[in-house]
Coordinates of C-alpha atoms and ligand atoms in Angstrom, one line a residue:
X1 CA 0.0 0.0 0.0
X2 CA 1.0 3.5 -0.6
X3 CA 1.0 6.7 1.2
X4 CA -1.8 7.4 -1.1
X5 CA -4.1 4.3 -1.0
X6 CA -5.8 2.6 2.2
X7 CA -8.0 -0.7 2.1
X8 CA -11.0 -1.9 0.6
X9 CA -13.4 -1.8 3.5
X10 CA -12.1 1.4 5.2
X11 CA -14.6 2.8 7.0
X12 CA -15.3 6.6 6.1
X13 CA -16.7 8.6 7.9
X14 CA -18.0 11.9 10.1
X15 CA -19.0 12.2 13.9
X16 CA -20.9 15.0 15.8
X17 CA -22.3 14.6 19.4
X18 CA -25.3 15.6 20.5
X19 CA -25.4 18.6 22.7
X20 CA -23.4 20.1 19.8
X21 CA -25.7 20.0 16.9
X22 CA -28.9 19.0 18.2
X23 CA -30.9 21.7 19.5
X24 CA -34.9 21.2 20.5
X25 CA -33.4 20.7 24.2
X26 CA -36.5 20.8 25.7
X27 CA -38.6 19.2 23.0
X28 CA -40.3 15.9 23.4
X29 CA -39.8 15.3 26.8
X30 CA -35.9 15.1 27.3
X31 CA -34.7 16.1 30.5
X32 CA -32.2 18.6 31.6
X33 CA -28.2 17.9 31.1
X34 CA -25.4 19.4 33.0
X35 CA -24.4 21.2 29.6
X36 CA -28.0 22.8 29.6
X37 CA -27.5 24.1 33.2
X38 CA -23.9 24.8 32.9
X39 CA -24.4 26.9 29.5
X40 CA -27.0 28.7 31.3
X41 CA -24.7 29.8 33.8
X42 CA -23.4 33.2 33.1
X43 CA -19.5 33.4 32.8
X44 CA -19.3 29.6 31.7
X45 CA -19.6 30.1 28.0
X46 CA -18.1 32.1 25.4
X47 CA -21.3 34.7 25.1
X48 CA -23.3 32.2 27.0
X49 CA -23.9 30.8 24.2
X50 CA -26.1 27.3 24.7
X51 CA -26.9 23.9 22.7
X52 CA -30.8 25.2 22.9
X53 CA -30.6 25.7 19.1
X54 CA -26.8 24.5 17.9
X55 CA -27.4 23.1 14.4
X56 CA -31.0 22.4 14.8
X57 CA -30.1 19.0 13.7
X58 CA -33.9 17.3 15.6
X59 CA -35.4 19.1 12.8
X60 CA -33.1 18.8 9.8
X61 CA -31.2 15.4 10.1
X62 CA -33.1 14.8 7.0
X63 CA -31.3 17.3 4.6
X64 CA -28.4 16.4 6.7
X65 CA -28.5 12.7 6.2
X66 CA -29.1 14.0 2.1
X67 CA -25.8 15.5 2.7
X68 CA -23.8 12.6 4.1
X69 CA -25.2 10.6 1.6
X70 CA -23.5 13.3 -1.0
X71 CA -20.3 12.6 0.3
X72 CA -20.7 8.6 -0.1
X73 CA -20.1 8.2 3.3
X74 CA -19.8 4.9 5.4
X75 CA -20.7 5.7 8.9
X76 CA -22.1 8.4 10.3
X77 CA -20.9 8.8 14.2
X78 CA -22.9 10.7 16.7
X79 CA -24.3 10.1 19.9
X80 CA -27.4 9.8 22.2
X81 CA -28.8 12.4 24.8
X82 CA -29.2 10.3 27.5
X83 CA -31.9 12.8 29.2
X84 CA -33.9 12.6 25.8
X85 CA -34.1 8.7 26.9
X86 CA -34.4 9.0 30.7
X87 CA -34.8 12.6 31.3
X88 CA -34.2 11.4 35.0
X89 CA -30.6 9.5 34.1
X90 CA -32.9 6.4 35.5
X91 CA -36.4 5.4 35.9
X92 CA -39.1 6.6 33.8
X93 CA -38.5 6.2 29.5
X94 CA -39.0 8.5 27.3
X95 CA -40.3 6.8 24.3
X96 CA -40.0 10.1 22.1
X97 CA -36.4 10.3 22.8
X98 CA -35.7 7.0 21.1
X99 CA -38.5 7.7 18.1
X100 CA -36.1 10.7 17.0
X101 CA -32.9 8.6 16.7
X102 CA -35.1 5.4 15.3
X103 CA -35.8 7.9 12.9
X104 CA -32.3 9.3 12.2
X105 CA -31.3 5.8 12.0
X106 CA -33.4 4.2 9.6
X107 CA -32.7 7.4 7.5
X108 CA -29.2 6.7 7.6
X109 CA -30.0 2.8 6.9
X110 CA -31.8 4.0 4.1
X111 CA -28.7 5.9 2.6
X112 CA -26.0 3.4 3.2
X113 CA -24.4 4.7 6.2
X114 CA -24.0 2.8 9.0
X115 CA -25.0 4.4 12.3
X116 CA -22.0 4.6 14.6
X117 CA -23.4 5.3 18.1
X118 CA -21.8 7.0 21.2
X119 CA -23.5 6.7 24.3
X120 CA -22.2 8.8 26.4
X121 CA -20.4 12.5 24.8
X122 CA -20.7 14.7 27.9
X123 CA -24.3 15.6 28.5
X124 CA -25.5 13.6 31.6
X125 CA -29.1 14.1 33.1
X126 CA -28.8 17.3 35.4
X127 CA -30.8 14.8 38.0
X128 CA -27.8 12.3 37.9
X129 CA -25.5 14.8 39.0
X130 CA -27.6 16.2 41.6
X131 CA -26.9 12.9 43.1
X132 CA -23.1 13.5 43.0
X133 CA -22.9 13.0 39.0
X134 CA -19.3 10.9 38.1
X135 CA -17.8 11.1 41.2
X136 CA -20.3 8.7 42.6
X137 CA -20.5 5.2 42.2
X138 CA -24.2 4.6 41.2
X139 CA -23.9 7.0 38.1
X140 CA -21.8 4.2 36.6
X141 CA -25.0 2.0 36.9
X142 CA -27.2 4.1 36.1
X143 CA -25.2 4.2 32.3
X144 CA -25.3 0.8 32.3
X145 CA -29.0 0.4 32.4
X146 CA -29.3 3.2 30.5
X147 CA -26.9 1.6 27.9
X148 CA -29.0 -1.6 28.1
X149 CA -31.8 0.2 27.1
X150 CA -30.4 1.6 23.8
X151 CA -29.0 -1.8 23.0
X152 CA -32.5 -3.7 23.4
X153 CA -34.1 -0.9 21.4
X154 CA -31.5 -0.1 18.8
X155 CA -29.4 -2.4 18.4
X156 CA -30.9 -4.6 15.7
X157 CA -30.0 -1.2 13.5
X158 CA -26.7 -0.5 14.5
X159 CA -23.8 -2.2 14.5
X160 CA -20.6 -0.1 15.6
X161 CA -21.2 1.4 19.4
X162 CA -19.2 3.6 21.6
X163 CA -19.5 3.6 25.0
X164 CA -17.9 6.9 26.1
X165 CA -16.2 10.1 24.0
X166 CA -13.4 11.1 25.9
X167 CA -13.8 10.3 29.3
X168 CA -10.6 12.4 30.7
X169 CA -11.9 15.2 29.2
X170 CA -15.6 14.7 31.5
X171 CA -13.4 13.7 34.2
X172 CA -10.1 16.5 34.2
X173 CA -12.1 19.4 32.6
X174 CA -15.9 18.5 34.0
X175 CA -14.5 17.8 37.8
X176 CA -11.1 19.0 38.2
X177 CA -10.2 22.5 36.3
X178 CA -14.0 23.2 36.2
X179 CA -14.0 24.1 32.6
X180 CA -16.3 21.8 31.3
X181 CA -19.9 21.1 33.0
X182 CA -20.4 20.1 35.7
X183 CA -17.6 23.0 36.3
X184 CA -16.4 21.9 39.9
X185 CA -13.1 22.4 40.5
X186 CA -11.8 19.4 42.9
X187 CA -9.2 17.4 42.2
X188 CA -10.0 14.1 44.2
X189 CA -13.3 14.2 42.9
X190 CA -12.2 14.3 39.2
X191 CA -10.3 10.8 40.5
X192 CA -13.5 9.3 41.5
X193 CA -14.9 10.5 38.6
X194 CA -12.6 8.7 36.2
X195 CA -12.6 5.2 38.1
X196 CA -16.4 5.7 37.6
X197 CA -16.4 6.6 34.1
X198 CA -14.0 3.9 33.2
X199 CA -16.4 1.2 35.7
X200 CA -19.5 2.6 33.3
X201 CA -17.7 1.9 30.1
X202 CA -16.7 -2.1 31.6
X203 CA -20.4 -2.1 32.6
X204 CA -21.8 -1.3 29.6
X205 CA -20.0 -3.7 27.7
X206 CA -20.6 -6.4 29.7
X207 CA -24.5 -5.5 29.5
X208 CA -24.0 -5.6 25.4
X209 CA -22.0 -9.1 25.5
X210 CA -25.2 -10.5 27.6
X211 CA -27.9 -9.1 24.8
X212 CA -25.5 -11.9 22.8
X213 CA -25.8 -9.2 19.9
X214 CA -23.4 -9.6 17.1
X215 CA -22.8 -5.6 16.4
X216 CA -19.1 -4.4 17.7
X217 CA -18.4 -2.3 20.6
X218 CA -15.5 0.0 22.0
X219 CA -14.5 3.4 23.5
X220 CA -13.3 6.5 22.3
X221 CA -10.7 7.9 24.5
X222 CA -8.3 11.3 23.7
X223 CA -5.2 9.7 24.9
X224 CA -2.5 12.5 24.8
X225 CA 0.3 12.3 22.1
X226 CA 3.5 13.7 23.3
X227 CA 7.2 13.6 22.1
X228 CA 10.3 13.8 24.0
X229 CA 11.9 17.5 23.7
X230 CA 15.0 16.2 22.9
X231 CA 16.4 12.9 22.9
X232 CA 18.0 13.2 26.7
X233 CA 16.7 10.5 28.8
X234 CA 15.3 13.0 30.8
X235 CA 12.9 14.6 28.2
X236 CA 12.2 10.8 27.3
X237 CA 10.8 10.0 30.5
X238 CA 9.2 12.8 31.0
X239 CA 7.4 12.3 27.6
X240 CA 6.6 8.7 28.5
X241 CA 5.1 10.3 32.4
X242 CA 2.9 13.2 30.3
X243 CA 0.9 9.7 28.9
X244 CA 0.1 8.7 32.5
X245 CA -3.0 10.9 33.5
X246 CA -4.5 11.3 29.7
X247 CA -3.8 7.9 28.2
X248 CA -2.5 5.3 30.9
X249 CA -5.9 6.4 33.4
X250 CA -8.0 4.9 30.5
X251 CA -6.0 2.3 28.3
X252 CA -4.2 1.1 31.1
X253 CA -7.2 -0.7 32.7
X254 CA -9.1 -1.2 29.7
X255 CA -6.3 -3.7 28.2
X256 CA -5.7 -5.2 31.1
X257 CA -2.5 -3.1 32.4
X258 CA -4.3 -1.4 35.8
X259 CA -3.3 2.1 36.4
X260 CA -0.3 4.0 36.1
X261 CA 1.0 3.5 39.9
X262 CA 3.9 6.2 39.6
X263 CA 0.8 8.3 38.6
X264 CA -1.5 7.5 41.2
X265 CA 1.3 8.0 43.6
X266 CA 1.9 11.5 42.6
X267 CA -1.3 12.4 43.7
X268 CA -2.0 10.5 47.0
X269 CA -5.3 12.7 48.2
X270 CA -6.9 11.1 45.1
X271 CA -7.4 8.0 45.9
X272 CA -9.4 5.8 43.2
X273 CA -12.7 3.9 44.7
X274 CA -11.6 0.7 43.0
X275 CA -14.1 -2.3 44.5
X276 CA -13.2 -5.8 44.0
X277 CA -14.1 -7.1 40.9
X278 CA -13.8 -3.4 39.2
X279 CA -10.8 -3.9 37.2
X280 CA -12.1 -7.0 35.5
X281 CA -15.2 -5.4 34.6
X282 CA -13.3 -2.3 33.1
X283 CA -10.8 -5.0 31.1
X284 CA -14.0 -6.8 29.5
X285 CA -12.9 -7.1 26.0
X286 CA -13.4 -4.7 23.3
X287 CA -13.9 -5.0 19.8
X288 CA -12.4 -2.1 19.1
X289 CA -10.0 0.9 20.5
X290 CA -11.9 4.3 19.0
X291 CA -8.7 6.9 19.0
X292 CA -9.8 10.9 19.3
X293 CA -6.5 12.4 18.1
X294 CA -5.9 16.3 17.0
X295 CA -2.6 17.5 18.4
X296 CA 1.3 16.3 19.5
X297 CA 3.0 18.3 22.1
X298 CA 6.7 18.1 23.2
X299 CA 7.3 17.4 26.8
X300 CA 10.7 18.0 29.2
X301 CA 11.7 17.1 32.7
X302 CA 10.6 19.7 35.2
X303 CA 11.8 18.6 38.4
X304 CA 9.2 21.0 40.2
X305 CA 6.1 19.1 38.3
X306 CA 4.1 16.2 40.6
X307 CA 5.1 14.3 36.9
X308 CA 8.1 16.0 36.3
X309 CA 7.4 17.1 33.2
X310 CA 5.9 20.4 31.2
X311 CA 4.6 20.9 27.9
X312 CA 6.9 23.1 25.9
X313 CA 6.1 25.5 23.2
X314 CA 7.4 24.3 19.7
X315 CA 7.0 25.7 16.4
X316 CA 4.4 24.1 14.4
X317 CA 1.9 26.5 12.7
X318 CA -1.6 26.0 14.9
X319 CA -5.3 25.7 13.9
X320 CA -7.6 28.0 15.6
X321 CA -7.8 25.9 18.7
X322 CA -4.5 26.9 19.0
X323 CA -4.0 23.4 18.6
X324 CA -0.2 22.6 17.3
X325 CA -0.6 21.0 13.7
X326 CA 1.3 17.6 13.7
X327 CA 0.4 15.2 11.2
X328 CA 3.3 12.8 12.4
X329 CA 2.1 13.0 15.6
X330 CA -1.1 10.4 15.0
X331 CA 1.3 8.1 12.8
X332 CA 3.6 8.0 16.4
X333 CA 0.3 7.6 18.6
X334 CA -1.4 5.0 16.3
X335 CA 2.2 2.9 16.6
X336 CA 2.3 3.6 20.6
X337 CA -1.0 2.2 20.8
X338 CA -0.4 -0.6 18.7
X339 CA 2.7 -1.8 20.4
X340 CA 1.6 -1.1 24.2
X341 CA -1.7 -3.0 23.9
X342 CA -1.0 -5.2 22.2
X343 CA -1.9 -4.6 18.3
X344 CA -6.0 -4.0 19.0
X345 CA -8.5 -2.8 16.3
X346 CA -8.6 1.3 15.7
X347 CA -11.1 3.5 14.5
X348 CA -10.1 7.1 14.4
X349 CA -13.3 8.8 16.1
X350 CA -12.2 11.9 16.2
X351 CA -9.7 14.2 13.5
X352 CA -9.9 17.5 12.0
X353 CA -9.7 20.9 12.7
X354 CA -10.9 24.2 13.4
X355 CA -9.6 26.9 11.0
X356 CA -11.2 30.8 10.7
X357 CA -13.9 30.0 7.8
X358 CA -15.9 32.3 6.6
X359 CA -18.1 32.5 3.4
X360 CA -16.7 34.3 0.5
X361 CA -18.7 36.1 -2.2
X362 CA -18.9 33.6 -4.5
X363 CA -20.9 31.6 -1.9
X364 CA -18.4 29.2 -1.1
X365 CA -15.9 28.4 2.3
X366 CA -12.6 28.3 0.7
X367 CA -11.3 26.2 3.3
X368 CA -8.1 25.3 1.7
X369 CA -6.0 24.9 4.9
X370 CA -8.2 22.1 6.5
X371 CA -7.5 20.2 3.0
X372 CA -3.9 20.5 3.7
X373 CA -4.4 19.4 7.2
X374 CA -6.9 15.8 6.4
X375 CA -4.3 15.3 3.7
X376 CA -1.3 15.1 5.9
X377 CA -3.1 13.2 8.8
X378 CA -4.4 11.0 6.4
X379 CA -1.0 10.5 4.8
X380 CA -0.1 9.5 8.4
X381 CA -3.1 7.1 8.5
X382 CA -2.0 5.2 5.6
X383 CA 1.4 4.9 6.8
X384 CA 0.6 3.7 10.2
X385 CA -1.6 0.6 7.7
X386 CA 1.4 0.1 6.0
X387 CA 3.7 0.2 8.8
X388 CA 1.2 -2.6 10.8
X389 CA -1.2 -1.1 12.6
X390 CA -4.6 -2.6 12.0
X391 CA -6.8 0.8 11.7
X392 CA -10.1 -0.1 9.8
X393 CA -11.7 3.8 9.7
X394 CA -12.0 7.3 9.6
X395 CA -14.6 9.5 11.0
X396 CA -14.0 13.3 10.8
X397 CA -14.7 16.0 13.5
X398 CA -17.0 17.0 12.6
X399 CA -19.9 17.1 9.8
X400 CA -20.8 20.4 10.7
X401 CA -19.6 23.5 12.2
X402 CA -21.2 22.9 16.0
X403 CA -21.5 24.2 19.6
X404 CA -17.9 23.6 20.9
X405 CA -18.6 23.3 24.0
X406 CA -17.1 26.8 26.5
X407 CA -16.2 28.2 23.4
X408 CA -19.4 28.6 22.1
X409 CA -19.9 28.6 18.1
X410 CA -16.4 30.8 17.5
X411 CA -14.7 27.5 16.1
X412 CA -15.0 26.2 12.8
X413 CA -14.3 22.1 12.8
X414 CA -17.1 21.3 9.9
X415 CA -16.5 20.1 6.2
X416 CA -20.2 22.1 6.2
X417 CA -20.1 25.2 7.4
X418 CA -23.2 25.9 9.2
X419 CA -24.9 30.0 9.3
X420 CA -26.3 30.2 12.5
X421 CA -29.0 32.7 11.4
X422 CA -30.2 31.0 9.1
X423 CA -29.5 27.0 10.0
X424 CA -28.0 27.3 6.4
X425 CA -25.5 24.4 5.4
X426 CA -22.4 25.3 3.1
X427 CA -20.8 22.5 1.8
X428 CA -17.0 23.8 1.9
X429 CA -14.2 22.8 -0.1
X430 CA -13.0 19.8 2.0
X431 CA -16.2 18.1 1.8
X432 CA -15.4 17.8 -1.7
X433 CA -11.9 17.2 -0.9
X434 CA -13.5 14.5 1.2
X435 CA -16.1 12.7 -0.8
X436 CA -13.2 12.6 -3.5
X437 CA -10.9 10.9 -1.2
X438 CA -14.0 8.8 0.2
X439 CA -15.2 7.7 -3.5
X440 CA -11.0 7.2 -4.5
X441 CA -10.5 5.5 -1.3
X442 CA -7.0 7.3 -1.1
X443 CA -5.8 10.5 0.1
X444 CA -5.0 13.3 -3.1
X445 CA -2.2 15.6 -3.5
Ligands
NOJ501 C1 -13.3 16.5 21.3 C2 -14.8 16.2 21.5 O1 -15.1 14.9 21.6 C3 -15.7 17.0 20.6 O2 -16.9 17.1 21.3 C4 -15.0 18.4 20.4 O3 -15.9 19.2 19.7 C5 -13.8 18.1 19.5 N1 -12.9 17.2 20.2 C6 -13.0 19.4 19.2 O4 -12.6 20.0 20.3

């Protein structure tokens, strides 16, 4: 294989979530999230902006679906609320909640595109964390039987599930910097929170091996890519460290490996709630490792760090995330995973990029430096295929321009550019870029 080509059955694809394009938050019954009451809050979001609208996406998965279907697309991945299916997080149904996606679904069915489902992308029931949210041990199974649920009613459609987007981030940035809803700002609670997170995602696959369902299921975790400054031994150990509390927290017990104890031990006031039996429910097998990857940062020893290292500035040109661009970085990361657990099946959930978009007058979004940046992370794709790793698909963050999260609707990640006054949808030049490569099934120069 080439740089160029990739295989056969590559799965192509996009991925949203939804608090980000949804909208109709209080339609139909669904219940309250911590993004609703956290976006509500003044101070918590660029503007305070909200999902209450986003993308509108309730309303117009159908022109949307028409769209994907455009682009000759494979998979479309996005995710359920779980307060449109238990507005409570538990107890009473919502049968409305699961006619929408039923409906999304068997459009998608409909078009060729298999549904890739996320349960769980940040927007737990506000009820759930009333009742101590992550950090406690029942919220774990509450997902489960929440998880159950979608499995017994969807799961004759759909055949590719996730059980959680990025659980550091809900853990570090949701119970730990405060950043993120629930926006508390304690450090041992963020611990709890990601012992819990990572007990839900065992549960939940335990709960789809006993439906005896023949669909595949996995996780998609943001482990942290980081190179060594330089090649001191130093800087190479502190490299290896800056993995512990990003990637090692999650992978580590989900393959079997337990936590990072030189991690745990930097941090002795947060002590994980592990309970016997936990770590062999977290290490239930998976079908397949989902990989969220955007940016590389270069790490060095700092002897004053809990980790001893820091994140250094380097001088890659950045996206408007001020994300470093680093298209070797997700050939290095795909290999790291490969070779530390063990050679598992990968699906990249999560690339792409936010760059400053904006319509020009001929109509069009000119987007010609996110083509630059899919080509060179999917040059990096192919190369980790060649080079061993067993990566079977794509999908790209995002569809659409969305609700990113505290930042409100100032970044740009879509292929479709999305004009909030008007719910208008812009194709923009990488979607063409993209249903080429898609319909080529190799990445142009
Ligand atoms: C991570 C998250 O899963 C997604 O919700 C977010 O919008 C993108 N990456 C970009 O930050």
């Amino acid at each position: 294989m080439s740089g160029l080509q990739f295989p056969d059955d590559f799965l192509w694809g996009v991925a949203t979530a939804s608090y980000q394009v949804e909208g109709a938050t209080t339609e139909d019954g669904r219940g309250v999230s911590i993004w609703d009451t956290f976006s509500h809050t003044p101070g918590k979001t660029l503007h305070g902006q909200t999902g209450d609208v986003a993308c509108d996406q309730y309303h117009r998965y159908e022109e949307d679906v028409a769209l994907m279907r455009d682009l000759g697309l494979g998979a479309y991945r996005f995710s359920i609320a779980w307060p449109r299916i238990f507005p409570q997080g538990k107890g009473q149904r919502n049968p409305a909640g699961f006619d929408y996606y039923h409906r999304l679904i068997d459009k998608l069915l409909a078009a060729g595109i298999q549904p890739m489902v996320t349960l769980y992308h940040w927007d737990l029931p506000q009820a759930l964390q009333d009742e101590g949210g992550w950090p406690a041990r029942q919220t774990a199974e509450y997902f489960a039987d929440y998880a159950a649920e979608c499995f017994g009613e969807l799961g004759d459609k759909v055949k590719f599930w996730i059980t959680l987007n990025e659980p550091a981030c809900a853990a570090y940035l949701g119970y730990e910097t405060g950043l993120h809803a629930p926006g508390i700002q304690d450090m041992p609670q963020a611990y709890r929170a990601v012992h819990h997170l990572n007990l839900a995602h065992g549960l939940a696959v335990q709960a789809y091996r006993d439906t005896g369902q023949n669909g595949e299921i996995g996780i998609a975790p943001n482990p942290s890519a980081v190179r060594p400054a330089t090649r001191r031994e130093e800087d190479v150990l502190a490299a290896d460290r800056a993995r512990d509390k990003w990637a090692r927290m999650f992978l580590g017990p989900i393959f079997s490996k337990g936590y990072p104890q030189r991690h745990l031990d930097a941090y002795p006031d947060c002590p994980l709630p592990i309970e016997d039996g936990d770590m062999e429910i977290i290490a239930r097998k998976i079908d397949f490792l989902g990989l969220n990857m955007y940016t590389e940062e270069a790490a060095g020893h700092d002897e004053s760090h809990p980790e001893k290292y820091k994140i250094l500035p380097n001088y890659h040109p950045k996206t408007e995330m001020d994300w470093s661009i680093t298209p070797l970085g997700i050939y290095r990361l795909l290999k790291w995973i490969d070779k530390q657990y063990d050679h598992p099946t990968i699906y990249v959930t999560e690339n792409g990029c936010a760059m400053a978009d904006t319509l020009s007058p001929d109509g069009r979004c000119h987007d010609a430096d996110r083509i630059d940046f899919l080509k060179n992370y999917l040059r990096s794709c192919a190369e980790a295929i060649t080079d061993g790793v067993d990566l079977r698909g794509y999908t790209l963050w995002s569809f659409i321009d969305n609700f990113e999260w505290s930042l409100g609707y100032s970044k740009r990640f879509g292929i479709v550019y999305c004009d909030y006054v008007n719910q208008r949808r812009v194709p923009k030049d990488s979607f063409y870029y993209y249903r080429d490569v898609i319909a080529g099934n190799e990445r142009f120069d």
